[in-house]
Coordinates of C-alpha atoms in Angstrom, one line a residue:
M1 CA -41.7 46.0 -45.4
R2 CA -39.2 43.4 -44.4
E3 CA -36.8 46.2 -43.3
D4 CA -39.6 47.7 -41.1
Y5 CA -40.1 44.4 -39.4
Q6 CA -36.4 43.9 -38.7
T7 CA -36.2 47.4 -37.2
L8 CA -39.1 46.9 -34.9
I9 CA -37.9 43.5 -33.7
D10 CA -34.4 45.0 -33.0
E11 CA -36.1 47.7 -31.1
I12 CA -38.0 45.2 -28.9
S13 CA -34.9 43.0 -28.4
T14 CA -32.7 46.0 -27.4
S15 CA -35.3 47.5 -25.1
L16 CA -36.0 44.3 -23.2
G17 CA -32.5 42.9 -23.3
T18 CA -33.7 39.5 -24.6
P19 CA -33.7 37.8 -28.0
A20 CA -36.9 38.5 -30.0
T21 CA -38.3 36.6 -33.0
L22 CA -41.2 37.5 -35.3
E23 CA -43.2 34.8 -37.1
D24 CA -46.3 35.1 -39.2
R25 CA -49.5 33.3 -38.0
D26 CA -48.3 30.2 -39.9
F27 CA -45.1 30.2 -37.9
R28 CA -42.9 31.2 -40.8
L29 CA -39.9 33.3 -39.7
I30 CA -40.0 37.0 -40.7
A31 CA -37.3 38.6 -38.6
F32 CA -35.2 37.9 -35.5
G33 CA -33.0 40.0 -33.2
A34 CA -29.9 38.8 -31.5
H35 CA -29.1 40.1 -28.0
E36 CA -25.5 40.1 -26.7
S37 CA -25.3 39.4 -23.0
A38 CA -23.2 41.9 -21.0
D39 CA -21.9 39.0 -18.9
D40 CA -18.7 37.3 -19.7
G41 CA -20.0 33.9 -18.7
E42 CA -20.6 31.0 -20.9
A43 CA -23.3 31.4 -23.5
P44 CA -26.5 29.5 -22.7
E45 CA -27.3 26.3 -24.6
P46 CA -29.2 27.2 -27.8
D47 CA -33.0 26.5 -27.8
P48 CA -33.6 23.9 -30.6
V49 CA -37.0 25.4 -31.6
R50 CA -35.6 28.9 -32.1
T51 CA -32.5 27.6 -33.8
R52 CA -34.6 25.5 -36.3
S53 CA -36.9 28.5 -36.9
I54 CA -34.0 30.7 -37.8
L55 CA -32.1 28.2 -39.9
Q56 CA -35.1 26.7 -41.7
R57 CA -37.3 29.8 -41.4
R58 CA -40.3 27.8 -40.3
S59 CA -41.5 25.6 -37.4
T60 CA -42.9 22.0 -37.5
A61 CA -46.5 21.2 -37.2
A62 CA -45.8 19.6 -33.8
V63 CA -44.2 22.8 -32.5
R64 CA -47.0 24.9 -33.8
A65 CA -49.6 22.7 -32.1
W66 CA -47.7 22.9 -28.8
F67 CA -47.6 26.7 -28.7
E68 CA -51.2 27.1 -30.0
G69 CA -52.3 24.9 -27.1
F70 CA -51.6 27.8 -24.8
G71 CA -54.3 29.9 -26.5
I72 CA -52.0 32.3 -28.4
T73 CA -54.4 32.5 -31.4
R74 CA -57.0 34.2 -29.1
A75 CA -54.9 36.0 -26.6
Q76 CA -55.1 39.8 -26.2
E77 CA -52.2 40.0 -23.8
P78 CA -48.7 38.4 -23.5
V79 CA -48.8 34.6 -22.9
R80 CA -46.2 33.0 -20.8
I81 CA -45.1 29.6 -22.0
P82 CA -43.0 27.3 -19.8
P83 CA -40.0 25.3 -21.0
E84 CA -40.7 21.8 -22.2
P85 CA -37.5 19.9 -23.1
A86 CA -39.4 17.0 -24.6
A87 CA -40.9 19.4 -27.2
G88 CA -37.5 21.1 -27.9
V89 CA -38.4 24.2 -25.8
R90 CA -35.5 24.5 -23.5
T91 CA -36.1 28.1 -22.6
G92 CA -39.4 29.7 -21.4
R93 CA -41.0 32.3 -23.6
L94 CA -43.4 35.2 -23.7
C95 CA -45.6 35.3 -26.7
L96 CA -46.9 38.8 -27.8
P97 CA -49.7 38.3 -30.4
A98 CA -49.4 40.8 -33.2
R99 CA -53.1 41.7 -33.7
H100 CA -54.9 44.1 -35.9
G101 CA -58.6 44.5 -36.4
G102 CA -59.3 41.7 -34.0
V103 CA -57.2 39.2 -35.9
V104 CA -53.8 37.7 -35.0
H105 CA -51.4 38.2 -37.9
G106 CA -48.3 37.0 -36.3
Y107 CA -46.3 36.5 -33.1
V108 CA -43.4 38.1 -31.4
W109 CA -41.5 35.6 -29.3
L110 CA -39.3 36.6 -26.3
L111 CA -36.8 34.2 -24.8
D112 CA -37.0 35.2 -21.1
D113 CA -37.5 32.0 -19.0
G114 CA -39.7 33.9 -16.5
A115 CA -37.3 36.8 -16.0
L116 CA -39.6 39.5 -17.3
D117 CA -42.2 40.9 -15.0
L118 CA -45.6 41.3 -16.8
A119 CA -46.0 44.7 -15.1
D120 CA -42.6 45.9 -16.5
P121 CA -43.3 49.2 -18.4
R122 CA -40.8 48.1 -21.0
L123 CA -43.2 45.2 -21.8
A124 CA -46.0 47.6 -22.4
R125 CA -43.9 49.5 -24.9
A126 CA -43.1 46.2 -26.6
Q127 CA -46.8 45.5 -26.8
R128 CA -47.4 48.8 -28.5
T129 CA -44.6 48.0 -31.0
T130 CA -46.1 44.6 -31.6
A131 CA -49.4 46.3 -32.4
R132 CA -47.6 48.3 -35.1
I133 CA -46.2 45.1 -36.4
G134 CA -49.7 43.6 -36.5
A135 CA -50.9 46.6 -38.6
L136 CA -48.0 46.2 -41.0
L137 CA -48.7 42.4 -41.4
A138 CA -52.4 43.2 -42.0
A139 CA -51.6 45.8 -44.6
E140 CA -49.2 43.4 -46.3
S141 CA -51.8 40.6 -46.2
R142 CA -54.4 42.8 -47.9
A143 CA -52.0 44.0 -50.5
G144 CA -50.7 40.5 -51.1
A145 CA -54.2 39.1 -51.4
H146 CA -55.1 41.7 -54.0
A147 CA -52.0 41.1 -56.0
G148 CA -52.5 37.3 -55.7
E149 CA -56.0 37.7 -57.2
L150 CA -54.8 39.8 -60.1
L151 CA -52.1 37.2 -60.7
R152 CA -54.6 34.4 -60.7
E153 CA -56.8 36.3 -63.2
L154 CA -53.8 36.8 -65.5
L155 CA -52.7 33.2 -65.4
A156 CA -56.2 31.7 -65.5
D157 CA -56.4 32.7 -69.2
P158 CA -52.8 32.9 -70.4
A159 CA -53.9 33.0 -74.1
G160 CA -56.4 35.8 -73.5
G161 CA -53.8 38.6 -73.7
R162 CA -55.0 40.2 -70.5
D163 CA -53.4 43.5 -69.7
P164 CA -51.1 43.2 -66.6
A165 CA -51.4 46.9 -65.9
E166 CA -53.5 46.4 -62.7
L167 CA -51.0 43.9 -61.4
R168 CA -48.1 46.3 -62.2
E169 CA -49.9 49.0 -60.2
A170 CA -50.5 46.7 -57.3
L171 CA -46.8 45.5 -57.2
G172 CA -45.4 49.1 -57.5
P173 CA -41.7 49.4 -58.3
S174 CA -41.1 45.7 -57.8
A175 CA -42.9 45.0 -61.0
D176 CA -40.0 46.6 -63.0
G177 CA -37.4 44.2 -62.0
P178 CA -36.6 40.7 -63.4
L179 CA -39.2 38.2 -62.2
A180 CA -39.6 34.5 -62.0
L181 CA -42.8 32.4 -61.7
L182 CA -42.7 29.1 -60.0
A183 CA -45.4 26.3 -59.9
V184 CA -45.8 23.9 -57.1
T185 CA -47.9 20.8 -57.9
P186 CA -50.1 19.3 -56.8
W187 CA -51.5 21.9 -54.3
E188 CA -54.4 20.5 -52.4
P189 CA -57.1 22.6 -50.7
D190 CA -55.9 21.9 -47.2
E191 CA -52.4 23.1 -48.0
D192 CA -53.5 26.7 -48.8
A193 CA -56.7 27.8 -47.1
A194 CA -56.7 31.2 -48.9
P195 CA -56.5 30.7 -52.7
S196 CA -55.1 34.2 -53.2
A197 CA -52.9 34.4 -50.1
G198 CA -50.3 37.1 -49.8
P199 CA -46.6 36.6 -49.8
G200 CA -46.8 34.8 -46.4
G201 CA -43.4 35.7 -45.0
L202 CA -41.4 34.3 -48.0
P203 CA -38.5 36.7 -48.9
G204 CA -38.7 38.0 -52.5
V205 CA -42.3 36.8 -53.0
L206 CA -44.5 39.5 -54.6
A207 CA -47.7 37.5 -55.0
R208 CA -49.0 34.0 -54.9
C209 CA -52.3 32.3 -55.9
V210 CA -53.8 28.9 -56.5
V211 CA -55.0 28.1 -60.0
A212 CA -56.4 25.1 -61.8
A213 CA -53.7 22.9 -63.3
D214 CA -55.6 23.2 -66.6
P215 CA -56.9 26.7 -66.3
A216 CA -57.7 27.2 -70.0
G217 CA -58.9 23.7 -70.6
T218 CA -56.0 22.9 -72.8
A219 CA -53.7 20.7 -70.8
G220 CA -55.2 17.5 -72.2
S221 CA -57.6 15.0 -70.8
G222 CA -55.3 13.6 -68.2
D223 CA -54.3 10.6 -70.3
G224 CA -51.5 12.2 -72.1
T225 CA -53.5 12.8 -75.3
G226 CA -54.1 16.5 -75.1
P227 CA -53.7 19.0 -77.9
A228 CA -50.4 20.3 -79.1
A229 CA -48.3 22.7 -77.0
P230 CA -47.2 26.1 -78.3
A231 CA -44.9 26.1 -81.3
G232 CA -42.8 28.9 -79.8
P233 CA -42.6 31.6 -77.2
A234 CA -45.2 33.7 -79.0
A235 CA -48.1 31.5 -78.0
P236 CA -47.4 30.2 -74.5
G237 CA -51.1 29.7 -73.7
A238 CA -51.8 27.4 -76.6
A239 CA -51.1 24.4 -74.4
A240 CA -50.8 23.8 -70.7
P241 CA -48.1 21.3 -69.8
G242 CA -49.0 20.9 -66.2
P243 CA -49.4 17.5 -64.6
P244 CA -52.8 16.3 -65.8
G245 CA -53.6 14.6 -62.4
A246 CA -53.0 17.8 -60.4
S247 CA -56.3 19.6 -59.9
R248 CA -54.6 22.7 -58.5
M249 CA -51.2 24.3 -58.6
L250 CA -49.7 27.0 -56.5
A251 CA -48.3 29.9 -58.6
V252 CA -45.7 32.2 -56.9
L253 CA -44.3 35.4 -58.4
V254 CA -40.7 36.1 -57.1
R255 CA -38.6 39.2 -57.5
L256 CA -35.0 38.4 -58.6
R257 CA -31.9 40.2 -57.7
T258 CA -30.5 40.0 -61.2
G259 CA -31.8 38.9 -64.5
S260 CA -30.0 35.6 -64.5
D261 CA -29.9 34.6 -60.9
L262 CA -32.9 32.3 -60.1
A263 CA -31.6 31.5 -56.5
P264 CA -34.4 33.5 -54.8
A265 CA -37.0 31.5 -56.7
R266 CA -35.3 28.2 -55.9
G267 CA -35.1 29.1 -52.2
V268 CA -38.8 29.9 -52.1
A269 CA -39.6 26.6 -53.9
E270 CA -37.5 24.6 -51.5
R271 CA -39.2 26.1 -48.5
L272 CA -42.7 25.5 -50.0
L273 CA -41.8 21.9 -50.7
G274 CA -40.7 21.5 -47.1
R275 CA -44.2 20.9 -45.9
P276 CA -45.0 18.0 -48.4
R277 CA -41.5 16.6 -47.9
D278 CA -42.1 16.4 -44.1
A279 CA -45.2 14.3 -44.8
G280 CA -43.2 11.2 -45.5
P281 CA -43.2 8.7 -48.3
D282 CA -45.5 10.8 -50.6
A283 CA -42.7 13.4 -51.0
A284 CA -42.1 12.2 -54.6
A285 CA -45.6 13.2 -55.5
Y286 CA -44.7 16.9 -55.2
G287 CA -42.6 19.0 -57.5
A288 CA -41.8 22.6 -58.3
G289 CA -40.9 24.2 -61.6
I290 CA -39.3 27.7 -62.2
G291 CA -39.9 29.7 -65.3
G292 CA -38.1 32.8 -66.3
P293 CA -36.5 35.1 -65.8
H294 CA -39.0 37.4 -67.6
E295 CA -40.5 40.8 -67.4
L296 CA -44.1 41.3 -66.1
A297 CA -45.5 41.4 -69.6
A298 CA -44.2 37.9 -70.3
L299 CA -45.7 36.2 -67.3
P300 CA -48.0 33.9 -69.4
R301 CA -44.8 32.5 -71.0
A302 CA -43.1 32.3 -67.6
W303 CA -46.1 30.4 -66.2
W304 CA -46.1 28.0 -69.2
E305 CA -42.4 27.3 -68.5
A306 CA -42.9 26.9 -64.8
R307 CA -45.6 24.3 -65.3
A308 CA -43.6 22.4 -67.8
A309 CA -40.6 22.3 -65.4
A310 CA -42.9 21.1 -62.6
R311 CA -44.0 18.3 -64.8
V312 CA -40.4 17.3 -65.4
A313 CA -39.6 17.6 -61.7
L314 CA -42.2 14.9 -61.0
A315 CA -41.1 12.8 -63.9
D316 CA -37.3 12.7 -63.5
P317 CA -35.9 12.5 -59.9
A318 CA -32.5 13.6 -61.2
R319 CA -34.0 17.0 -62.0
G320 CA -36.4 17.3 -59.1
P321 CA -37.9 18.2 -56.8
V322 CA -37.2 21.7 -58.1
A323 CA -36.6 22.0 -61.8
E324 CA -35.7 25.1 -63.8
W325 CA -36.9 25.6 -67.3
A326 CA -33.5 26.8 -68.5
A327 CA -31.9 23.5 -67.3
L328 CA -34.5 21.0 -68.6
G329 CA -32.3 19.9 -71.6
P330 CA -34.3 17.7 -74.0
Y331 CA -37.4 18.0 -71.9
R332 CA -37.7 21.6 -73.2
L333 CA -38.5 20.2 -76.6
L334 CA -40.7 17.4 -75.3
A335 CA -42.8 19.8 -73.3
T336 CA -43.8 21.6 -76.5
L337 CA -44.9 18.4 -78.3
P338 CA -48.4 16.9 -78.3
G339 CA -49.2 14.2 -75.7
P340 CA -47.1 11.2 -76.4
G341 CA -50.0 8.7 -77.0
T342 CA -48.4 5.6 -78.5
P343 CA -44.6 5.5 -78.4
D344 CA -42.6 5.2 -81.6
P345 CA -43.1 1.6 -82.9
A346 CA -39.3 1.0 -83.0
V347 CA -39.0 1.6 -79.3
G348 CA -42.3 0.2 -78.1
A349 CA -41.0 -3.3 -77.3
L350 CA -38.2 -1.8 -75.1
L351 CA -40.9 0.0 -73.0
E352 CA -42.6 -3.2 -72.0
P353 CA -42.5 -3.9 -68.3
G354 CA -40.2 -6.9 -68.8
H355 CA -37.5 -4.7 -70.3
R356 CA -37.3 -1.9 -67.7
E357 CA -33.6 -2.6 -66.9
L358 CA -32.7 -2.5 -70.6
A359 CA -34.6 0.8 -71.0
R360 CA -32.8 2.3 -68.0
T361 CA -29.5 1.1 -69.3
A362 CA -30.1 2.7 -72.7
E363 CA -31.3 6.0 -71.2
T364 CA -28.3 6.2 -68.9
F365 CA -26.0 5.4 -71.8
L366 CA -27.5 8.2 -73.9
D367 CA -27.6 10.6 -71.0
R368 CA -23.8 10.0 -70.6
A369 CA -23.2 10.8 -74.3
G370 CA -22.4 7.1 -75.1
Q371 CA -19.5 6.9 -72.7
A372 CA -19.3 3.3 -71.7
G373 CA -17.1 3.8 -68.6
R374 CA -19.3 6.5 -67.1
T375 CA -22.4 4.5 -67.8
A376 CA -21.1 1.3 -66.3
A377 CA -19.9 3.1 -63.2
E378 CA -23.3 4.8 -62.7
L379 CA -25.2 1.6 -63.2
G380 CA -22.8 -0.4 -61.1
I381 CA -22.2 -3.1 -63.7
H382 CA -19.2 -4.4 -65.7
R383 CA -18.5 -3.0 -69.1
Q384 CA -19.1 -6.4 -70.7
T385 CA -22.5 -6.5 -69.1
L386 CA -23.2 -3.0 -70.4
Y387 CA -22.2 -4.0 -74.0
Y388 CA -24.5 -7.1 -73.8
R389 CA -27.4 -5.0 -72.7
L390 CA -26.9 -2.4 -75.4
S391 CA -26.8 -5.2 -78.0
R392 CA -30.1 -6.5 -76.7
V393 CA -31.5 -2.9 -77.0
E394 CA -30.4 -2.9 -80.7
Q395 CA -32.0 -6.3 -81.2
L396 CA -35.3 -5.3 -79.7
T397 CA -35.6 -1.9 -81.4
G398 CA -33.8 -2.5 -84.7
L399 CA -31.9 0.8 -84.0
D400 CA -28.2 1.3 -84.5
L401 CA -26.6 2.9 -81.5
D402 CA -23.7 4.0 -83.6
D403 CA -26.1 6.1 -85.7
G404 CA -26.8 9.7 -84.5
G405 CA -30.3 9.7 -85.8
D406 CA -31.2 6.4 -84.2
R407 CA -29.7 7.6 -80.9
L408 CA -31.8 10.8 -81.0
L409 CA -35.0 8.9 -81.7
L410 CA -34.3 6.4 -78.9
H411 CA -33.3 9.1 -76.4
M412 CA -36.3 11.4 -77.0
T413 CA -38.7 8.5 -77.0
L414 CA -37.4 7.3 -73.6
K415 CA -37.6 10.8 -72.2
G416 CA -41.2 11.1 -73.5
A417 CA -42.1 7.8 -72.0
R418 CA -40.8 9.1 -68.6
L419 CA -43.0 12.1 -68.8
A420 CA -46.0 10.0 -69.8
A421 CA -45.3 7.6 -66.9
A422 CA -45.3 10.5 -64.4
D423 CA -48.6 11.7 -65.8
R424 CA -50.4 8.4 -65.5
P425 CA -50.0 7.9 -61.7
A426 CA -50.8 11.6 -61.2
A427 CA -54.2 11.1 -62.7
G428 CA -55.0 8.6 -60.0
R429 CA -54.1 10.8 -57.1

């Protein structure tokens, strides 16, 4: 349907001789039309609100509140909105609500600065085209809501072996291509009023839904002591590695261009995280994980991977705020293990609060494959300081950092502790 929207917006823009933009009712960009002026004069100064909408494909809450203050959510006819430089609106607009069945599903924005006469017959034609857009948006919303509900049912019991045939039928030909699932956590009720909302203007999204972070009751108790995760890909539902403190997670099914290119899923995740990131200092409390690519029949496995990756995105800032299962490194193994409980006795002393700097030094050293120069540079310390700290690590743990087995034990325990530390604060949110 995206191509239909673009064609209709181009039709409006060409007919009226003014740039037109289409956004959904949540002010997410769907399509925009450029209009080349016939004059040879200097191009007008760009409108910041329109520029941001095109580049970031969404508008801020402040911009949304400003425009909604003119009654566009209830309007039956075009609404003229004057410029307001303080709000970033340098050019006046006409808003054409895209309605269907008495509901506004989106908005067509015309940059006209008062030039268009409301009695202009071209505007009447544009309104008829906008009504067609409203019907398309309504149909897409219904289809997306249905697909979202089927996706939720499939993911709510990943171990149940539910037949994805209904979801395949709802998705049509798109179900045959490579797919990726992404998990965004935590997803609070006020962030998604419709638990099984449709794609919502996000390119490549086939379905989205909100599910419990522990849908099958197997994610553990929230204290990191839950049951074992699956032993292998054949049983992805045997454990749920989602963050225990997140009551709900957003699941998004994305169509990929090729089997190995996860860029579309990453783009969707980054746009979804834009809202929490704008909220301020709590941005670190949000993360997204991408599982796949997989075919439709393997969605339970993709969901398990996505949830594990979301957990790592919260735990390790170097891999967040969007983490891909394929790039999790040692966390891929840790995600399949039981809750960490008590750390290995040899490393327990190093994990005490008074030795955080030593633990960080050891983890960085092991992350850099034991290369002292790289480690010292990253930590911003002298090599002699690094060697002293590493000797203290060996004294505390009794481990030999020249021994491969001891290095592996220390490295995995430190990574496991990082995951556990991320889970504990989540339980209190």
